[in-house]
mmCIF file with all atom_site columns, C-alpha atoms in Angstrom:
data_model
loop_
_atom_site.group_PDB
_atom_site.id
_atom_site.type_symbol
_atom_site.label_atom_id
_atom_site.label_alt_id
_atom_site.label_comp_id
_atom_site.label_asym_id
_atom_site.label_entity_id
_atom_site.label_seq_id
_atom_site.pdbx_PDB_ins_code
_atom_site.Cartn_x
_atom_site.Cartn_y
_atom_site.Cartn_z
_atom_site.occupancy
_atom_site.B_iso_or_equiv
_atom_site.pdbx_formal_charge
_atom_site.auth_seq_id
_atom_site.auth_comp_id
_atom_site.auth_asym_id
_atom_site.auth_atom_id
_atom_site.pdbx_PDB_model_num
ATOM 1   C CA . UNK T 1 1   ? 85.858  113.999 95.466  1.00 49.00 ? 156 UNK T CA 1
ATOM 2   C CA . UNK T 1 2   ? 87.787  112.034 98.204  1.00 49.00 ? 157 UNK T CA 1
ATOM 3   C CA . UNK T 1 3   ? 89.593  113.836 101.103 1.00 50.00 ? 158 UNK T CA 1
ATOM 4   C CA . UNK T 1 4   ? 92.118  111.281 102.503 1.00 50.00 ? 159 UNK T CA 1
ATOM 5   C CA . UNK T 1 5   ? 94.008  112.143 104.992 1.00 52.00 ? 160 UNK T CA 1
ATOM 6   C CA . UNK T 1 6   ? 97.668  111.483 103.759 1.00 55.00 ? 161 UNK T CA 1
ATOM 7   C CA . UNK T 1 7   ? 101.177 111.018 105.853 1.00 56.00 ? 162 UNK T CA 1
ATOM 8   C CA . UNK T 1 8   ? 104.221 112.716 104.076 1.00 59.00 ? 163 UNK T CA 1
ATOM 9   C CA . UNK T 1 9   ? 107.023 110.057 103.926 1.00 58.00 ? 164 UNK T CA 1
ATOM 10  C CA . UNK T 1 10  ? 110.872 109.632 103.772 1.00 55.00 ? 165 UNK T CA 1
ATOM 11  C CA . UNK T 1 11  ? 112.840 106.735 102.524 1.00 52.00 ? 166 UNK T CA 1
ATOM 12  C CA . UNK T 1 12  ? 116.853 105.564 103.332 1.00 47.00 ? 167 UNK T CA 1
ATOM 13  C CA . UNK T 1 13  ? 117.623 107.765 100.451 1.00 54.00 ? 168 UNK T CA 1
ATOM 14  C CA . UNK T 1 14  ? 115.539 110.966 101.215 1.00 59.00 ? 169 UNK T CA 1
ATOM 15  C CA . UNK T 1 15  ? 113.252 110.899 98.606  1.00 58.00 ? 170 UNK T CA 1
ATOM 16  C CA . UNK T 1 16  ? 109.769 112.002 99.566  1.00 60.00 ? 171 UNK T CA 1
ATOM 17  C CA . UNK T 1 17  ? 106.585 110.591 98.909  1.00 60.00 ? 172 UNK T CA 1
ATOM 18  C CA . UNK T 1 18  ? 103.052 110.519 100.163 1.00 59.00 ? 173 UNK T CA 1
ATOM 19  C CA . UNK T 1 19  ? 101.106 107.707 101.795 1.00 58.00 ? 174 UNK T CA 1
ATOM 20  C CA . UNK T 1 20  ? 97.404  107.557 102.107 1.00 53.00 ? 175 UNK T CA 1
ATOM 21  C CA . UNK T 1 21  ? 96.594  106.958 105.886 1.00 47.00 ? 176 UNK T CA 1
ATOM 22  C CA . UNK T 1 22  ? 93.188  104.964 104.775 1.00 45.00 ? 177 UNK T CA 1
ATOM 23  C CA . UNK T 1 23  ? 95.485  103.003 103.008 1.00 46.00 ? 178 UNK T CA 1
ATOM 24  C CA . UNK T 1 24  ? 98.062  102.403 105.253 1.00 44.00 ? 179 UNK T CA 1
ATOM 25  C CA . UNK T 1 25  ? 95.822  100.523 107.678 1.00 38.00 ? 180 UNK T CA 1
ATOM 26  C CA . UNK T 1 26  ? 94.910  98.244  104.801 1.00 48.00 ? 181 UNK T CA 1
ATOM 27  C CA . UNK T 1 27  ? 97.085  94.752  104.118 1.00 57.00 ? 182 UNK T CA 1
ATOM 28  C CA . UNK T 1 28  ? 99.783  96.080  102.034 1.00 70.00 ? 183 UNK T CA 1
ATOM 29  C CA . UNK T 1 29  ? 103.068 94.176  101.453 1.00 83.00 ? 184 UNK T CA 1
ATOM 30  C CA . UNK T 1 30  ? 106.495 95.706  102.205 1.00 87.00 ? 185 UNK T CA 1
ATOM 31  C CA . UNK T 1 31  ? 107.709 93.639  99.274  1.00 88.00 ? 186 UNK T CA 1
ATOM 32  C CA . UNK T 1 32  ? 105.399 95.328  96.970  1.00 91.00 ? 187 UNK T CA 1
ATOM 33  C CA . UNK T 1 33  ? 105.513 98.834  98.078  1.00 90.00 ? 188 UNK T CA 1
ATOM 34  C CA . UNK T 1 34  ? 109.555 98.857  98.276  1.00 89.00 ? 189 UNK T CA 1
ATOM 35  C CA . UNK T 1 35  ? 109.495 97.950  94.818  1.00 90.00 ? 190 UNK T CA 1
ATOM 36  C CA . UNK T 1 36  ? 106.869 100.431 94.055  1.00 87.00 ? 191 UNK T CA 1
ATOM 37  C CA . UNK T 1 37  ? 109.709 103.260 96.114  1.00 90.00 ? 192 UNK T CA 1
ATOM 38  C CA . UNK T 1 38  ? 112.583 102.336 93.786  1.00 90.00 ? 193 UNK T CA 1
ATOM 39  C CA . UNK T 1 39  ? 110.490 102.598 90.720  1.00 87.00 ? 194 UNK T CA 1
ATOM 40  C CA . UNK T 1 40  ? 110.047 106.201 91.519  1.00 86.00 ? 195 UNK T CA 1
ATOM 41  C CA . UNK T 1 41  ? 113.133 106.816 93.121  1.00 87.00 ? 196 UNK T CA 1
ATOM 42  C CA . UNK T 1 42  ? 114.570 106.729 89.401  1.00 88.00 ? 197 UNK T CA 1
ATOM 43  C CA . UNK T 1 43  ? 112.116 108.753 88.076  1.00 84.00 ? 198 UNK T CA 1
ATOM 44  C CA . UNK T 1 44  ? 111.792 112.192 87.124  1.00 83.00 ? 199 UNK T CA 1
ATOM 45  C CA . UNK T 1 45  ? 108.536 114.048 86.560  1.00 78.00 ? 200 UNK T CA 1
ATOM 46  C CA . UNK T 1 46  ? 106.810 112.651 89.370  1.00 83.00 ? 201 UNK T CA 1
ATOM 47  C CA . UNK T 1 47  ? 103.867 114.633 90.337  1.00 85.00 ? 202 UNK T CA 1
ATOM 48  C CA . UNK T 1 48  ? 102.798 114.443 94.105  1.00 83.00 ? 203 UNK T CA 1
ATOM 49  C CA . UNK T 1 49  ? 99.856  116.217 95.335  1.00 79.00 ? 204 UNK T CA 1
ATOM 50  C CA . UNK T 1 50  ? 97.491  116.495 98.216  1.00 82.00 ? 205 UNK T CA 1
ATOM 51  C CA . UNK T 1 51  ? 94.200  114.550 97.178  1.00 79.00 ? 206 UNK T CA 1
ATOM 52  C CA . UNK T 1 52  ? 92.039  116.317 99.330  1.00 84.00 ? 207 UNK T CA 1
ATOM 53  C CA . UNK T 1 53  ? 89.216  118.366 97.826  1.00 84.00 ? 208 UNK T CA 1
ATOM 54  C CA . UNK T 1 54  ? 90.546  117.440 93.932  1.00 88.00 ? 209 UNK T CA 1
ATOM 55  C CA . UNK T 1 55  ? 89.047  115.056 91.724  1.00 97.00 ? 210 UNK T CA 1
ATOM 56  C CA . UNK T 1 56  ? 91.142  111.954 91.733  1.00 97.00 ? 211 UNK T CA 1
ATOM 57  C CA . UNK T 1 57  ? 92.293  109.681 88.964  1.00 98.00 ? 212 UNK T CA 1
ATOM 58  C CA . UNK T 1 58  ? 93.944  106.787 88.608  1.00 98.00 ? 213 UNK T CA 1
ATOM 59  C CA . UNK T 1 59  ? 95.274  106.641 85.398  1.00 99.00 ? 214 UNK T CA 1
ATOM 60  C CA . UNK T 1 60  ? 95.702  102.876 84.688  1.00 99.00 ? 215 UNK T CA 1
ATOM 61  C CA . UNK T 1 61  ? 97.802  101.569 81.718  1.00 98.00 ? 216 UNK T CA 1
ATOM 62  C CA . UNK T 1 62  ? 96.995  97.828  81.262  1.00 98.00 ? 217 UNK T CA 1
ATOM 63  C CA . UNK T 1 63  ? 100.349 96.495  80.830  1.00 97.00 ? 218 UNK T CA 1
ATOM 64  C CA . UNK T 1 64  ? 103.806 96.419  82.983  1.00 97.00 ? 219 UNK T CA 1
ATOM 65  C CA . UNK T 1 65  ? 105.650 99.321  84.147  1.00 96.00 ? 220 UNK T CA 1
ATOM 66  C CA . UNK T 1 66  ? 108.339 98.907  81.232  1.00 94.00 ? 221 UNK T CA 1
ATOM 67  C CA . UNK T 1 67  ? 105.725 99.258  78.760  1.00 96.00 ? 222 UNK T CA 1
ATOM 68  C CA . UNK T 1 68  ? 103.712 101.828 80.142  1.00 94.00 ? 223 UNK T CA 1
ATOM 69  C CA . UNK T 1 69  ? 106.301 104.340 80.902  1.00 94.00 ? 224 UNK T CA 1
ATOM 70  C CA . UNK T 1 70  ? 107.237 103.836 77.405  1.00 94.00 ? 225 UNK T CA 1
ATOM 71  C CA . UNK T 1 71  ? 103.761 105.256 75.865  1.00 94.00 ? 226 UNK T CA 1
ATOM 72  C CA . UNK T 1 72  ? 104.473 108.839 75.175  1.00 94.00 ? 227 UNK T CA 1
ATOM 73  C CA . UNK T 1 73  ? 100.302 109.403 75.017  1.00 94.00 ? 228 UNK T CA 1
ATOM 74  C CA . UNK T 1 74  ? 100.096 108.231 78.611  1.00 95.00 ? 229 UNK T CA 1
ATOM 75  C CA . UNK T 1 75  ? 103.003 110.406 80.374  1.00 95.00 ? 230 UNK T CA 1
ATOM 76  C CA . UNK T 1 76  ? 101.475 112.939 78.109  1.00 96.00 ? 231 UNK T CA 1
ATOM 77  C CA . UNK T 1 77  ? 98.298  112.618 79.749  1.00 96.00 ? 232 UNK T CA 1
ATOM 78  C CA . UNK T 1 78  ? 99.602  111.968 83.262  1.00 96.00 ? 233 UNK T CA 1
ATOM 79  C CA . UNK T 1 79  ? 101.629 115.464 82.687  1.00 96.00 ? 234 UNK T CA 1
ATOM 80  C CA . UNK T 1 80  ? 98.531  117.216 81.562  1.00 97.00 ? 235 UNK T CA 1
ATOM 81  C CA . UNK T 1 81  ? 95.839  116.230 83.851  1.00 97.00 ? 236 UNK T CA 1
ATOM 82  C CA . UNK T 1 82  ? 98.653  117.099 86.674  1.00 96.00 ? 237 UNK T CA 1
ATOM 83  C CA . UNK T 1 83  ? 98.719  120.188 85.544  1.00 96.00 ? 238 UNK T CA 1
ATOM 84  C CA . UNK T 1 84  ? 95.111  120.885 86.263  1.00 96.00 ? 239 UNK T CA 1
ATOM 85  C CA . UNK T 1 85  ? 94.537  122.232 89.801  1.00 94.00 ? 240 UNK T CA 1
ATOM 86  C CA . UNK T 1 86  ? 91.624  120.291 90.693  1.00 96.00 ? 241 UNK T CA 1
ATOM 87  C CA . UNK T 1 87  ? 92.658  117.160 89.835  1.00 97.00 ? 242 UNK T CA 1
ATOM 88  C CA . UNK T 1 88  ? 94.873  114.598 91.159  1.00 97.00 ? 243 UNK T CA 1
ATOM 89  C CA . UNK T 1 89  ? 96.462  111.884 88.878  1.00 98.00 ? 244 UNK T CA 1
ATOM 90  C CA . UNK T 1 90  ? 98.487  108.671 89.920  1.00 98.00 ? 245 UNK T CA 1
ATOM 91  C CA . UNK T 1 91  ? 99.771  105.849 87.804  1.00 98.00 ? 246 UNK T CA 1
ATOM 92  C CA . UNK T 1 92  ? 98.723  101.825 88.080  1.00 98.00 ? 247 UNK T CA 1
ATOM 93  C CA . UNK T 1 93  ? 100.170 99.424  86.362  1.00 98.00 ? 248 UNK T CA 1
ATOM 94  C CA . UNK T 1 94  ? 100.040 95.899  85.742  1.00 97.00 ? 249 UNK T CA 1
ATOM 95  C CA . UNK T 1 95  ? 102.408 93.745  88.240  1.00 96.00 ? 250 UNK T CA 1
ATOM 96  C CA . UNK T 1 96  ? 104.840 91.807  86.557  1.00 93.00 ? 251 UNK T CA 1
ATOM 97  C CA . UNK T 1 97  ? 104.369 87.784  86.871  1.00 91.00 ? 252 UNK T CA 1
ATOM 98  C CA . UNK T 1 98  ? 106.653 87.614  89.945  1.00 89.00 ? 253 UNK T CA 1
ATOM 99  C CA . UNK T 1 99  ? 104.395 90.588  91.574  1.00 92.00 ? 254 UNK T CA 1
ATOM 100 C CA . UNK T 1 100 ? 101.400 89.302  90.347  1.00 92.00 ? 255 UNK T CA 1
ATOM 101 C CA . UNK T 1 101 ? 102.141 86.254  92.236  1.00 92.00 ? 256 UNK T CA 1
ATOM 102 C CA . UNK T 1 102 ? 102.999 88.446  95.546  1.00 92.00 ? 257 UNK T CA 1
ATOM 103 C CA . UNK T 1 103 ? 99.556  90.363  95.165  1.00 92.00 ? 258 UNK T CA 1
ATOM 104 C CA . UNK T 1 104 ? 98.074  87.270  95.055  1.00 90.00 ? 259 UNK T CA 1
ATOM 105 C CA . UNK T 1 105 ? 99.732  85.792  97.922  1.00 90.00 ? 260 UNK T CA 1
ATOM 106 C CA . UNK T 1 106 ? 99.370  88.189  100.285 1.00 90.00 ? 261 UNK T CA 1
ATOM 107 C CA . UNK T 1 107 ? 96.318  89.454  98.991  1.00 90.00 ? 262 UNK T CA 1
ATOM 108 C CA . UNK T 1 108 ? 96.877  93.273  98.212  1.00 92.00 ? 263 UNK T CA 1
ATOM 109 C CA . UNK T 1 109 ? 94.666  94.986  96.024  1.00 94.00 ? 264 UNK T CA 1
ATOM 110 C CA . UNK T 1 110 ? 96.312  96.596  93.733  1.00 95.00 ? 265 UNK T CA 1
ATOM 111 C CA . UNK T 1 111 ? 97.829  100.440 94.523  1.00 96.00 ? 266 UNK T CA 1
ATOM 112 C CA . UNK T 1 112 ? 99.039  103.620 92.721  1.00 97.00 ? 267 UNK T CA 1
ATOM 113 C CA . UNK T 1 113 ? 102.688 104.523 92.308  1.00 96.00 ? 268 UNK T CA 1
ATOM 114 C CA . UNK T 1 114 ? 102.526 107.800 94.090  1.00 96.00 ? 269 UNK T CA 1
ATOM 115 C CA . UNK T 1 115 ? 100.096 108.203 97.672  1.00 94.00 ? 270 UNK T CA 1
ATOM 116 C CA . UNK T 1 116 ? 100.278 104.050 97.546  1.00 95.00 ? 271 UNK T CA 1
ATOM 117 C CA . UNK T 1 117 ? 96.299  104.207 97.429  1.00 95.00 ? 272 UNK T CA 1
ATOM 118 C CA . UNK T 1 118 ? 94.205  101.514 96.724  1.00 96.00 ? 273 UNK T CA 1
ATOM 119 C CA . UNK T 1 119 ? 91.640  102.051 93.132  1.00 97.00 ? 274 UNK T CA 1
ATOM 120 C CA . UNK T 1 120 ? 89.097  102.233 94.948  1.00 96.00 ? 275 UNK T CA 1
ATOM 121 C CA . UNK T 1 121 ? 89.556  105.264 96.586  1.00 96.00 ? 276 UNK T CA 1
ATOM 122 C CA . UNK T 1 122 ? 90.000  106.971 93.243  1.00 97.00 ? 277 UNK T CA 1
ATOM 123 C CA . UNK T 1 123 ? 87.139  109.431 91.847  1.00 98.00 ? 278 UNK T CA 1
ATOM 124 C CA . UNK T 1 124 ? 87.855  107.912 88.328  1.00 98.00 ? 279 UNK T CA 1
ATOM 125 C CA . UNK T 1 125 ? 89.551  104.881 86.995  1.00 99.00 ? 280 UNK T CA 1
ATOM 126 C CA . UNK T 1 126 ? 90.834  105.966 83.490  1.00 98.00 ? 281 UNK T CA 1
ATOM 127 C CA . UNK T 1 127 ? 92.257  103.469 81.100  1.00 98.00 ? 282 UNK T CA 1
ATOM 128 C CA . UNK T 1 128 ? 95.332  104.616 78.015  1.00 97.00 ? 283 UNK T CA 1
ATOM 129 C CA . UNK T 1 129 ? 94.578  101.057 75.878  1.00 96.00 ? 284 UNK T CA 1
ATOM 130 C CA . UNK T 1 130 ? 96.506  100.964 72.809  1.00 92.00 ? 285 UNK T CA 1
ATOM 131 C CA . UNK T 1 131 ? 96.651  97.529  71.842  1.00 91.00 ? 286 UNK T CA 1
ATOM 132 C CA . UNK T 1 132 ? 93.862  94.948  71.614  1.00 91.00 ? 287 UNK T CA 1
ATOM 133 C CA . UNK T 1 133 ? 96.145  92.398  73.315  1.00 94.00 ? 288 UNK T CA 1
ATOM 134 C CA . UNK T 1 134 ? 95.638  94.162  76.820  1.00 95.00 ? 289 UNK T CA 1
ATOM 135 C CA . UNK T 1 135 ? 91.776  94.158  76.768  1.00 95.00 ? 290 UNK T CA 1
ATOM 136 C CA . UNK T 1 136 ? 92.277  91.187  79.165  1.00 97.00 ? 291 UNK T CA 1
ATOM 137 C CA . UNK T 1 137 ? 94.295  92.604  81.332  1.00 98.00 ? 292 UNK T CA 1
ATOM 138 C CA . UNK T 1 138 ? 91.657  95.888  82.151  1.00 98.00 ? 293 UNK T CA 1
ATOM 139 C CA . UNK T 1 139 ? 89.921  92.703  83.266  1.00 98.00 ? 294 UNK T CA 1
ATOM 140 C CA . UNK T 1 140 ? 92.655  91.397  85.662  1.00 97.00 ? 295 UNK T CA 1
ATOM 141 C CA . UNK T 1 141 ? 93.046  94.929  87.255  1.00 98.00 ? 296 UNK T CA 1
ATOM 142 C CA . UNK T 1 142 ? 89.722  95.158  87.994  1.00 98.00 ? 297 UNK T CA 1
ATOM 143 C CA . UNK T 1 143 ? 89.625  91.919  89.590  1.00 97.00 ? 298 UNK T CA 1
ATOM 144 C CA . UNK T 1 144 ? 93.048  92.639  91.618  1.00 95.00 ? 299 UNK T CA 1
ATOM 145 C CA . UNK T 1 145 ? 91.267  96.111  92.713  1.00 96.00 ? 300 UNK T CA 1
ATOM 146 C CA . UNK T 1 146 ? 88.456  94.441  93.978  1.00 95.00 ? 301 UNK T CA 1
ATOM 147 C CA . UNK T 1 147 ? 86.180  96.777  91.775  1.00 97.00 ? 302 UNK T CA 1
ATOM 148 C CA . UNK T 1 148 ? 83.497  94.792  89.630  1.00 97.00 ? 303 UNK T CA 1
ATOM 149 C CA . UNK T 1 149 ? 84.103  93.988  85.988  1.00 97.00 ? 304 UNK T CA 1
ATOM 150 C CA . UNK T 1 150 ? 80.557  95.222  84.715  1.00 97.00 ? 305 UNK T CA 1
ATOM 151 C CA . UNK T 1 151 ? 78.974  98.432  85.239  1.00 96.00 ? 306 UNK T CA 1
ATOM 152 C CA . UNK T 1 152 ? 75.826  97.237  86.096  1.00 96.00 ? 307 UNK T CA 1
ATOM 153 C CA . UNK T 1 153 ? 77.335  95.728  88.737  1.00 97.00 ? 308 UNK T CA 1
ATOM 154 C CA . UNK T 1 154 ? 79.136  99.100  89.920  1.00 96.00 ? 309 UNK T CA 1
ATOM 155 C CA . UNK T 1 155 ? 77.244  101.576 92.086  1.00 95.00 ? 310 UNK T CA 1
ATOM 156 C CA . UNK T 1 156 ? 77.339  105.014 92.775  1.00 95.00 ? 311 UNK T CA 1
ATOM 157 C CA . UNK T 1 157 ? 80.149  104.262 95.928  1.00 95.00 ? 312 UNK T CA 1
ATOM 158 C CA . UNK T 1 158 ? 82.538  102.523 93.446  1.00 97.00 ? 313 UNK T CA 1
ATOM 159 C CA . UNK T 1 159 ? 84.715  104.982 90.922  1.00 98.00 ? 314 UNK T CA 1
ATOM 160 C CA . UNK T 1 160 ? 83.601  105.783 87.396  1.00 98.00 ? 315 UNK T CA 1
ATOM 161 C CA . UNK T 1 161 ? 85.319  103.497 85.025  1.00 98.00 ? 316 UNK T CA 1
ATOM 162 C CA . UNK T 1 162 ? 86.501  104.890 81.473  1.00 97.00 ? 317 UNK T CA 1
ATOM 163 C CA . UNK T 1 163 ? 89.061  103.885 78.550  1.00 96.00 ? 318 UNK T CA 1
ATOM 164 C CA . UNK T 1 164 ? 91.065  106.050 76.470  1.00 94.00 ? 319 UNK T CA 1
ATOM 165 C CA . UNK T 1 165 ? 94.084  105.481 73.487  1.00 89.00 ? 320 UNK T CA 1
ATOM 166 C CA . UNK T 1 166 ? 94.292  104.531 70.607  1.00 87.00 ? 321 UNK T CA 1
ATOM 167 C CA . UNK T 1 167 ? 92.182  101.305 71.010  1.00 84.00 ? 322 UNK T CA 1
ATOM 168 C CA . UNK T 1 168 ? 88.827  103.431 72.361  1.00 79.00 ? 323 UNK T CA 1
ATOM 169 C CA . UNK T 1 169 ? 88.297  104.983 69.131  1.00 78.00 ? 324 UNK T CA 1
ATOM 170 C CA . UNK T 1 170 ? 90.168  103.142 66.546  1.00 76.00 ? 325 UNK T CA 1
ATOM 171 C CA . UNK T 1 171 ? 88.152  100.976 64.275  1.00 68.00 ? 326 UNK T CA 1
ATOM 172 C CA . UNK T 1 172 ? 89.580  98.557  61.760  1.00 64.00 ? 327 UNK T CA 1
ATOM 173 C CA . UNK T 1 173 ? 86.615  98.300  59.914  1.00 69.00 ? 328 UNK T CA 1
ATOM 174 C CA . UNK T 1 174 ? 85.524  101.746 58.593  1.00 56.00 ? 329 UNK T CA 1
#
């Protein structure tokens, strides 16, 4: 379990949220994180906790924010591991192109919605794949966290990496 020290922040419009202070010293692009703000600043349900002494999870839906947020299964299981008090669960999604390209860019790994912290300082990444057509993008996120693509690459500093949905245990053939 991680114990980041985080910074409790305000925007313009008084919505709180909560920055990781590792990751604030990393390269992070205003551009990016705004964008990540406004996102939450029209949501409800957003779960903020302090990561210290939990286990924490990134839960990582392989598609954009549109489509994600859609996927009852996933804000089910974002509600429900929230509700646990020994773990901590934030959202990552795949960037849009036009984000994609800023990540790029500036080089920014890629970040959760909620303390802004990078995968890597996650416990556990875990995966909601429900269609076949994102298997490439698991790849791409990954690659954008800076977190190797095969486990035998992975060692016992980098998170555990698992997959969930309907696409870990449903099999066409049988």
């Amino acid at each position: 379990m991680r114990n980041d020290p985080v910074l409790e922040c305000t925007n313009k419009r008084g919505k709180k949220s909560i920055m990781n202070k590792a990751a604030i010293g990393l390269i992070m692009n205003r551009k990016l994180v705004d964008k990540i703000n406004y996102l939450i600043s029209k949501e409800k349900g957003t779960v903020f906790k302090d990561p210290g002494g939990r286990i924490n999870i990134a839960l990582v839906y392989p598609n954009r924010y549109s489509v994600g947020m859609s996927s009852l299964g996933f804000q089910g299981i974002y509600g429900f591991l929230n509700s646990m008090h020994d773990v901590v669960c934030e959202r990552v999604f795949l960037p849009d192109e036009g984000e994609l390209l800023e990540y790029i860019r500036t080089n920014t790994r890629l970040f959760s919605l909620e303390s802004k912290r990078t995968l890597d300082r996650f416990d556990i990444i875990a995966f909601s794949v429900s269609f076949e057509n994102d298997y490439p993008n698991v790849v791409k996120i990954l690659k954008m966290a800076k977190i190797p693509v095969r486990s035998i690459d992975r060692d016992e500093s980098d998170p555990l990496v698992i997959m969930g949905g309907v696409c870990a245990f449903y099999n066409l053939q049988s």
